[in-house]
GROMACS .gro file of C-alpha atoms in nm:
model
  280
    1MET     CA    1  -2.550   1.317  -3.286
    2LEU     CA    2  -2.816   1.071  -3.403
    3SER     CA    3  -2.623   0.917  -3.690
    4TYR     CA    4  -2.650   0.548  -3.597
    5ARG     CA    5  -2.865   0.334  -3.829
    6HIS     CA    6  -2.927  -0.025  -3.730
    7SER     CA    7  -2.997  -0.110  -4.095
    8PHE     CA    8  -2.620  -0.150  -4.143
    9HIS     CA    9  -2.607  -0.419  -3.874
   10ALA     CA   10  -2.947  -0.593  -3.883
   11GLY     CA   11  -2.933  -0.968  -3.839
   12ASN     CA   12  -2.571  -0.983  -3.725
   13HIS     CA   13  -2.441  -1.204  -3.443
   14ALA     CA   14  -2.536  -0.942  -3.185
   15ASP     CA   15  -2.897  -0.939  -3.308
   16VAL     CA   16  -2.908  -1.318  -3.293
   17LEU     CA   17  -2.807  -1.310  -2.927
   18LYS     CA   18  -3.026  -1.014  -2.832
   19HIS     CA   19  -3.339  -1.143  -3.000
   20THR     CA   20  -3.291  -1.498  -2.876
   21VAL     CA   21  -3.282  -1.368  -2.519
   22GLN     CA   22  -3.577  -1.137  -2.587
   23SER     CA   23  -3.781  -1.426  -2.729
   24LEU     CA   24  -3.712  -1.652  -2.432
   25ILE     CA   25  -3.811  -1.379  -2.186
   26LEU     CA   26  -4.136  -1.306  -2.372
   27THR     CA   27  -4.215  -1.678  -2.392
   28ALA     CA   28  -4.174  -1.706  -2.015
   29MET     CA   29  -4.391  -1.400  -1.950
   30LYS     CA   30  -4.676  -1.547  -2.153
   31GLU     CA   31  -4.697  -1.845  -1.919
   32LYS     CA   32  -4.922  -1.631  -1.698
   33ASP     CA   33  -5.257  -1.511  -1.835
   34LYS     CA   34  -5.221  -1.164  -1.685
   35PRO     CA   35  -5.126  -0.901  -1.947
   36PHE     CA   36  -4.792  -0.725  -1.952
   37LEU     CA   37  -4.621  -0.425  -2.108
   38TYR     CA   38  -4.331  -0.451  -2.353
   39LEU     CA   39  -4.130  -0.127  -2.347
   40ASP     CA   40  -3.860  -0.072  -2.611
   41THR     CA   41  -3.650   0.240  -2.544
   42HIS     CA   42  -3.450   0.245  -2.871
   43ALA     CA   43  -3.680   0.066  -3.112
   44GLY     CA   44  -3.520   0.147  -3.448
   45ALA     CA   45  -3.710   0.115  -3.777
   46GLY     CA   46  -3.870  -0.219  -3.691
   47ARG     CA   47  -3.807  -0.401  -4.019
   48TYR     CA   48  -3.489  -0.418  -4.225
   49LEU     CA   49  -3.454  -0.510  -4.592
   50LEU     CA   50  -3.139  -0.720  -4.620
   51SER     CA   51  -3.092  -0.636  -4.988
   52SER     CA   52  -3.081  -0.263  -4.906
   53GLU     CA   53  -2.773  -0.053  -4.968
   54HIS     CA   54  -2.703  -0.037  -4.593
   55ALA     CA   55  -2.725  -0.409  -4.519
   56GLY     CA   56  -2.554  -0.496  -4.846
   57ARG     CA   57  -2.262  -0.268  -4.771
   58THR     CA   58  -2.168  -0.450  -4.451
   59GLY     CA   59  -2.316  -0.798  -4.511
   60GLU     CA   60  -2.315  -0.855  -4.136
   61TYR     CA   61  -2.631  -1.068  -4.149
   62LEU     CA   62  -2.437  -1.327  -4.351
   63GLU     CA   63  -2.234  -1.402  -4.037
   64GLY     CA   64  -2.544  -1.395  -3.820
   65ILE     CA   65  -2.900  -1.500  -3.893
   66ALA     CA   66  -2.815  -1.634  -4.242
   67LYS     CA   67  -2.605  -1.907  -4.081
   68ILE     CA   68  -2.882  -2.054  -3.868
   69TRP     CA   69  -3.233  -1.968  -3.983
   70GLN     CA   70  -3.278  -2.270  -4.211
   71ARG     CA   71  -3.068  -2.528  -4.029
   72ASP     CA   72  -3.254  -2.847  -3.948
   73ASP     CA   73  -3.067  -2.912  -3.624
   74CYS     CA   74  -3.155  -2.593  -3.435
   75PRO     CA   75  -3.230  -2.645  -3.065
   76ALA     CA   76  -3.596  -2.617  -2.966
   77LEU     CA   77  -3.508  -2.315  -2.750
   78LEU     CA   78  -3.446  -2.115  -3.069
   79GLU     CA   79  -3.792  -2.184  -3.211
   80PRO     CA   80  -3.972  -1.878  -3.066
   81TYR     CA   81  -3.711  -1.653  -3.231
   82LEU     CA   82  -3.679  -1.843  -3.559
   83THR     CA   83  -4.058  -1.870  -3.598
   84VAL     CA   84  -4.071  -1.490  -3.619
   85ILE     CA   85  -3.784  -1.480  -3.870
   86ARG     CA   86  -3.967  -1.731  -4.091
   87HIS     CA   87  -4.294  -1.537  -4.060
   88TYR     CA   88  -4.132  -1.237  -4.228
   89ASN     CA   89  -3.959  -1.453  -4.490
   90ARG     CA   90  -4.235  -1.689  -4.600
   91SER     CA   91  -4.095  -1.722  -4.951
   92GLY     CA   92  -3.803  -1.922  -4.811
   93MET     CA   93  -3.560  -1.645  -4.905
   94LEU     CA   94  -3.403  -1.431  -4.634
   95ARG     CA   95  -3.523  -1.087  -4.741
   96TYR     CA   96  -3.621  -0.914  -4.418
   97TYR     CA   97  -3.489  -0.902  -4.067
   98PRO     CA   98  -3.740  -0.809  -3.795
   99GLY     CA   99  -3.604  -0.590  -3.518
  100SER     CA  100  -3.704  -0.621  -3.154
  101PRO     CA  101  -4.039  -0.435  -3.195
  102LEU     CA  102  -4.157  -0.676  -3.467
  103ILE     CA  103  -4.042  -0.977  -3.269
  104ALA     CA  104  -4.247  -0.848  -2.976
  105ARG     CA  105  -4.546  -0.779  -3.200
  106GLN     CA  106  -4.552  -1.137  -3.325
  107MET     CA  107  -4.509  -1.286  -2.981
  108LEU     CA  108  -4.738  -1.070  -2.769
  109ARG     CA  109  -5.102  -1.157  -2.713
  110GLU     CA  110  -5.413  -0.947  -2.767
  111GLN     CA  111  -5.421  -0.837  -2.402
  112ASP     CA  112  -5.055  -0.725  -2.393
  113LYS     CA  113  -4.928  -0.373  -2.474
  114LEU     CA  114  -4.627  -0.234  -2.661
  115HIS     CA  115  -4.468   0.104  -2.596
  116LEU     CA  116  -4.201   0.190  -2.854
  117THR     CA  117  -3.983   0.497  -2.886
  118GLU     CA  118  -3.731   0.606  -3.147
  119LEU     CA  119  -3.565   0.946  -3.193
  120HIS     CA  120  -3.399   0.909  -3.534
  121SER     CA  121  -3.576   1.125  -3.794
  122SER     CA  122  -3.554   0.857  -4.064
  123ASP     CA  123  -3.629   0.549  -3.852
  124TYR     CA  124  -3.923   0.687  -3.653
  125PRO     CA  125  -4.163   0.723  -3.952
  126LEU     CA  126  -4.083   0.366  -4.061
  127LEU     CA  127  -4.154   0.237  -3.712
  128ARG     CA  128  -4.477   0.438  -3.688
  129ASP     CA  129  -4.598   0.303  -4.022
  130GLU     CA  130  -4.525  -0.056  -3.919
  131PHE     CA  131  -4.755  -0.025  -3.617
  132GLN     CA  132  -5.024   0.214  -3.739
  133LYS     CA  133  -5.289  -0.062  -3.740
  134ASP     CA  134  -5.182  -0.231  -3.416
  135LEU     CA  135  -5.413  -0.113  -3.139
  136ARG     CA  136  -5.185  -0.263  -2.875
  137ALA     CA  137  -4.897  -0.031  -2.961
  138ASP     CA  138  -4.799   0.326  -2.875
  139VAL     CA  139  -4.520   0.457  -3.098
  140LEU     CA  140  -4.353   0.786  -3.005
  141ARG     CA  141  -4.066   0.998  -3.128
  142ALA     CA  142  -3.927   1.050  -2.783
  143ASP     CA  143  -3.628   0.999  -2.556
  144GLY     CA  144  -3.618   0.632  -2.460
  145TYR     CA  145  -3.466   0.686  -2.117
  146ALA     CA  146  -3.746   0.928  -2.025
  147GLN     CA  147  -3.996   0.646  -2.078
  148LEU     CA  148  -3.846   0.463  -1.781
  149LYS     CA  149  -3.988   0.744  -1.568
  150SER     CA  150  -4.314   0.817  -1.749
  151GLN     CA  151  -4.436   0.466  -1.835
  152LEU     CA  152  -4.342   0.269  -1.525
  153PRO     CA  153  -4.494   0.097  -1.343
  154PRO     CA  154  -4.746  -0.036  -1.598
  155LEU     CA  155  -5.108  -0.075  -1.490
  156SER     CA  156  -5.073  -0.453  -1.512
  157ARG     CA  157  -4.767  -0.447  -1.282
  158ARG     CA  158  -4.597  -0.686  -1.525
  159GLY     CA  159  -4.351  -0.587  -1.792
  160MET     CA  160  -4.034  -0.632  -1.993
  161VAL     CA  161  -3.810  -0.336  -2.072
  162LEU     CA  162  -3.556  -0.366  -2.355
  163ILE     CA  163  -3.281  -0.104  -2.350
  164ASP     CA  164  -3.075  -0.115  -2.667
  165PRO     CA  165  -2.896   0.217  -2.730
  166PRO     CA  166  -2.648   0.262  -3.016
  167TYR     CA  167  -2.362   0.358  -2.781
  168GLU     CA  168  -2.255   0.622  -3.033
  169MET     CA  169  -2.205   0.859  -2.742
  170LYS     CA  170  -1.980   0.771  -2.449
  171THR     CA  171  -2.248   0.896  -2.210
  172ASP     CA  172  -2.468   0.600  -2.313
  173TYR     CA  173  -2.260   0.373  -2.091
  174GLN     CA  174  -2.367   0.571  -1.786
  175ASP     CA  175  -2.710   0.667  -1.916
  176VAL     CA  176  -2.818   0.302  -1.936
  177VAL     CA  177  -2.735   0.252  -1.569
  178SER     CA  178  -2.912   0.573  -1.465
  179GLY     CA  179  -3.212   0.471  -1.674
  180ILE     CA  180  -3.234   0.130  -1.512
  181GLN     CA  181  -3.209   0.290  -1.168
  182GLU     CA  182  -3.498   0.523  -1.251
  183GLY     CA  183  -3.709   0.239  -1.384
  184TYR     CA  184  -3.628   0.005  -1.098
  185LYS     CA  185  -3.728   0.266  -0.837
  186ARG     CA  186  -4.074   0.272  -0.992
  187PHE     CA  187  -4.105  -0.090  -1.100
  188ALA     CA  188  -3.875  -0.323  -0.906
  189THR     CA  189  -4.044  -0.643  -1.026
  190GLY     CA  190  -4.005  -0.573  -1.399
  191VAL     CA  191  -3.769  -0.764  -1.627
  192TYR     CA  192  -3.498  -0.534  -1.764
  193ALA     CA  193  -3.288  -0.652  -2.057
  194LEU     CA  194  -2.991  -0.431  -2.147
  195TRP     CA  195  -2.789  -0.499  -2.464
  196TYR     CA  196  -2.424  -0.395  -2.481
  197PRO     CA  197  -2.148  -0.423  -2.744
  198VAL     CA  198  -1.801  -0.552  -2.664
  199VAL     CA  199  -1.579  -0.294  -2.830
  200LEU     CA  200  -1.352  -0.207  -2.540
  201ARG     CA  201  -1.378  -0.441  -2.242
  202GLN     CA  202  -1.329  -0.152  -1.999
  203HIS     CA  203  -1.665  -0.007  -2.107
  204VAL     CA  204  -1.845  -0.333  -2.025
  205LYS     CA  205  -1.671  -0.348  -1.688
  206LYS     CA  206  -1.780   0.009  -1.618
  207ILE     CA  207  -2.147  -0.081  -1.675
  208LEU     CA  208  -2.122  -0.388  -1.454
  209VAL     CA  209  -1.946  -0.208  -1.169
  210SER     CA  210  -2.197   0.077  -1.186
  211LEU     CA  211  -2.490  -0.166  -1.176
  212GLU     CA  212  -2.343  -0.348  -0.877
  213LYS     CA  213  -2.321  -0.017  -0.691
  214THR     CA  214  -2.694   0.047  -0.736
  215GLY     CA  215  -2.782  -0.226  -0.489
  216ILE     CA  216  -3.014  -0.393  -0.739
  217ARG     CA  217  -3.024  -0.772  -0.699
  218ARG     CA  218  -3.074  -1.056  -0.949
  219ILE     CA  219  -2.849  -0.928  -1.228
  220MET     CA  220  -2.742  -1.185  -1.489
  221GLN     CA  221  -2.486  -1.141  -1.768
  222ILE     CA  222  -2.505  -1.334  -2.097
  223GLU     CA  223  -2.232  -1.286  -2.358
  224LEU     CA  224  -2.140  -1.417  -2.702
  225ALA     CA  225  -1.810  -1.312  -2.860
  226VAL     CA  226  -1.708  -1.404  -3.214
  227ARG     CA  227  -1.349  -1.285  -3.172
  228PRO     CA  228  -1.112  -1.240  -2.877
  229ASP     CA  229  -1.120  -0.906  -2.696
  230SER     CA  230  -0.913  -0.643  -2.875
  231ASP     CA  231  -0.807  -0.283  -2.835
  232GLN     CA  232  -0.854  -0.234  -3.208
  233ARG     CA  233  -1.160  -0.072  -3.365
  234GLY     CA  234  -1.465  -0.297  -3.406
  235MET     CA  235  -1.713  -0.505  -3.209
  236THR     CA  236  -1.579  -0.846  -3.106
  237GLY     CA  237  -1.896  -0.961  -2.931
  238SER     CA  238  -2.202  -0.848  -2.743
  239GLY     CA  239  -2.403  -0.930  -2.437
  240MET     CA  240  -2.727  -0.898  -2.249
  241ILE     CA  241  -2.756  -0.790  -1.887
  242VAL     CA  242  -3.089  -0.912  -1.752
  243ILE     CA  243  -3.238  -0.795  -1.423
  244ASN     CA  244  -3.506  -1.021  -1.273
  245PRO     CA  245  -3.460  -1.288  -1.541
  246PRO     CA  246  -3.723  -1.561  -1.572
  247TRP     CA  247  -3.617  -1.855  -1.357
  248MET     CA  248  -3.533  -2.080  -1.653
  249LEU     CA  249  -3.323  -1.828  -1.848
  250GLU     CA  250  -2.989  -1.916  -1.691
  251GLN     CA  251  -3.028  -2.286  -1.774
  252GLN     CA  252  -3.170  -2.212  -2.121
  253MET     CA  253  -2.881  -1.988  -2.225
  254THR     CA  254  -2.623  -2.221  -2.069
  255GLU     CA  255  -2.760  -2.495  -2.294
  256LEU     CA  256  -2.805  -2.279  -2.602
  257LEU     CA  257  -2.492  -2.063  -2.619
  258PRO     CA  258  -2.243  -2.340  -2.705
  259TRP     CA  259  -2.458  -2.444  -3.003
  260LEU     CA  260  -2.501  -2.083  -3.118
  261HIS     CA  261  -2.129  -2.015  -3.083
  262GLN     CA  262  -2.036  -2.322  -3.286
  263ALA     CA  263  -2.294  -2.237  -3.554
  264LEU     CA  264  -2.187  -1.874  -3.588
  265VAL     CA  265  -1.813  -1.921  -3.527
  266PRO     CA  266  -1.706  -2.265  -3.656
  267THR     CA  267  -1.340  -2.170  -3.596
  268GLY     CA  268  -1.410  -2.157  -3.223
  269HIS     CA  269  -1.274  -1.804  -3.178
  270GLY     CA  270  -1.432  -1.590  -2.908
  271HIS     CA  271  -1.624  -1.720  -2.609
  272THR     CA  272  -1.960  -1.755  -2.436
  273LEU     CA  273  -2.057  -1.657  -2.084
  274VAL     CA  274  -2.356  -1.693  -1.852
  275ARG     CA  275  -2.305  -1.572  -1.497
  276TRP     CA  276  -2.468  -1.389  -1.209
  277VAL     CA  277  -2.323  -1.042  -1.160
  278VAL     CA  278  -2.538  -1.003  -0.850
  279PRO     CA  279  -2.739  -1.302  -0.722
  280GLU     CA  280  -3.062  -1.299  -0.521
   0.00000   0.00000   0.00000
């Protein structure tokens, strides 16, 4: 069943949202000297060549990162994210898109740790090779959801967990909730960031209702849609569900999303959203 390849979608509007939120969370976590763990359950290949056959076939990055990475009016809140993009494209040409593991690698400090898992037989070796010289990182070909049992809580008692499944199987919509429950039982103070696509709105509602039933508090929803909801095939937007978000994240994304939406969707189609699903 593992047919999904993120290389077709790297750098699209969903990546811009996901990695902006990821960057802001990591920035906030570095405000304390104490080390922390970054756990990525579905890490992908790590780095994506935008001139590859996959990326070239869809061209999704042209409607995503390509629209903003060299603008001179980007809000300061985007700088942590865009600094990493520029690091991997120092020639001034947009050749590579760094996935969430590489964004974390650039942002984490010497004392922090990365734990990355990927099951896909083609993507795992690429991810392993990217990190073979990074002593902070453990890279495994393993089930990402199982890591929420085996790796939590971290020794440092601080951590961010990114859960970013492909949703190629309908069970993923329930598995993400079960995974968060397992992790939260072991590590209730961790920051959990769950990415979701908006393909059918009923699937998003199912995740939210299921999370509310867990009894977990401090659940925030952040969403960016480039088209109105539809019952037709295709992703119209995406979102991040963040549990235990840093205290500034709500204000930061409330400020940032209107600019991002206008930059990515000049026609104004779609919408943005920042709200508490479950407050304190």
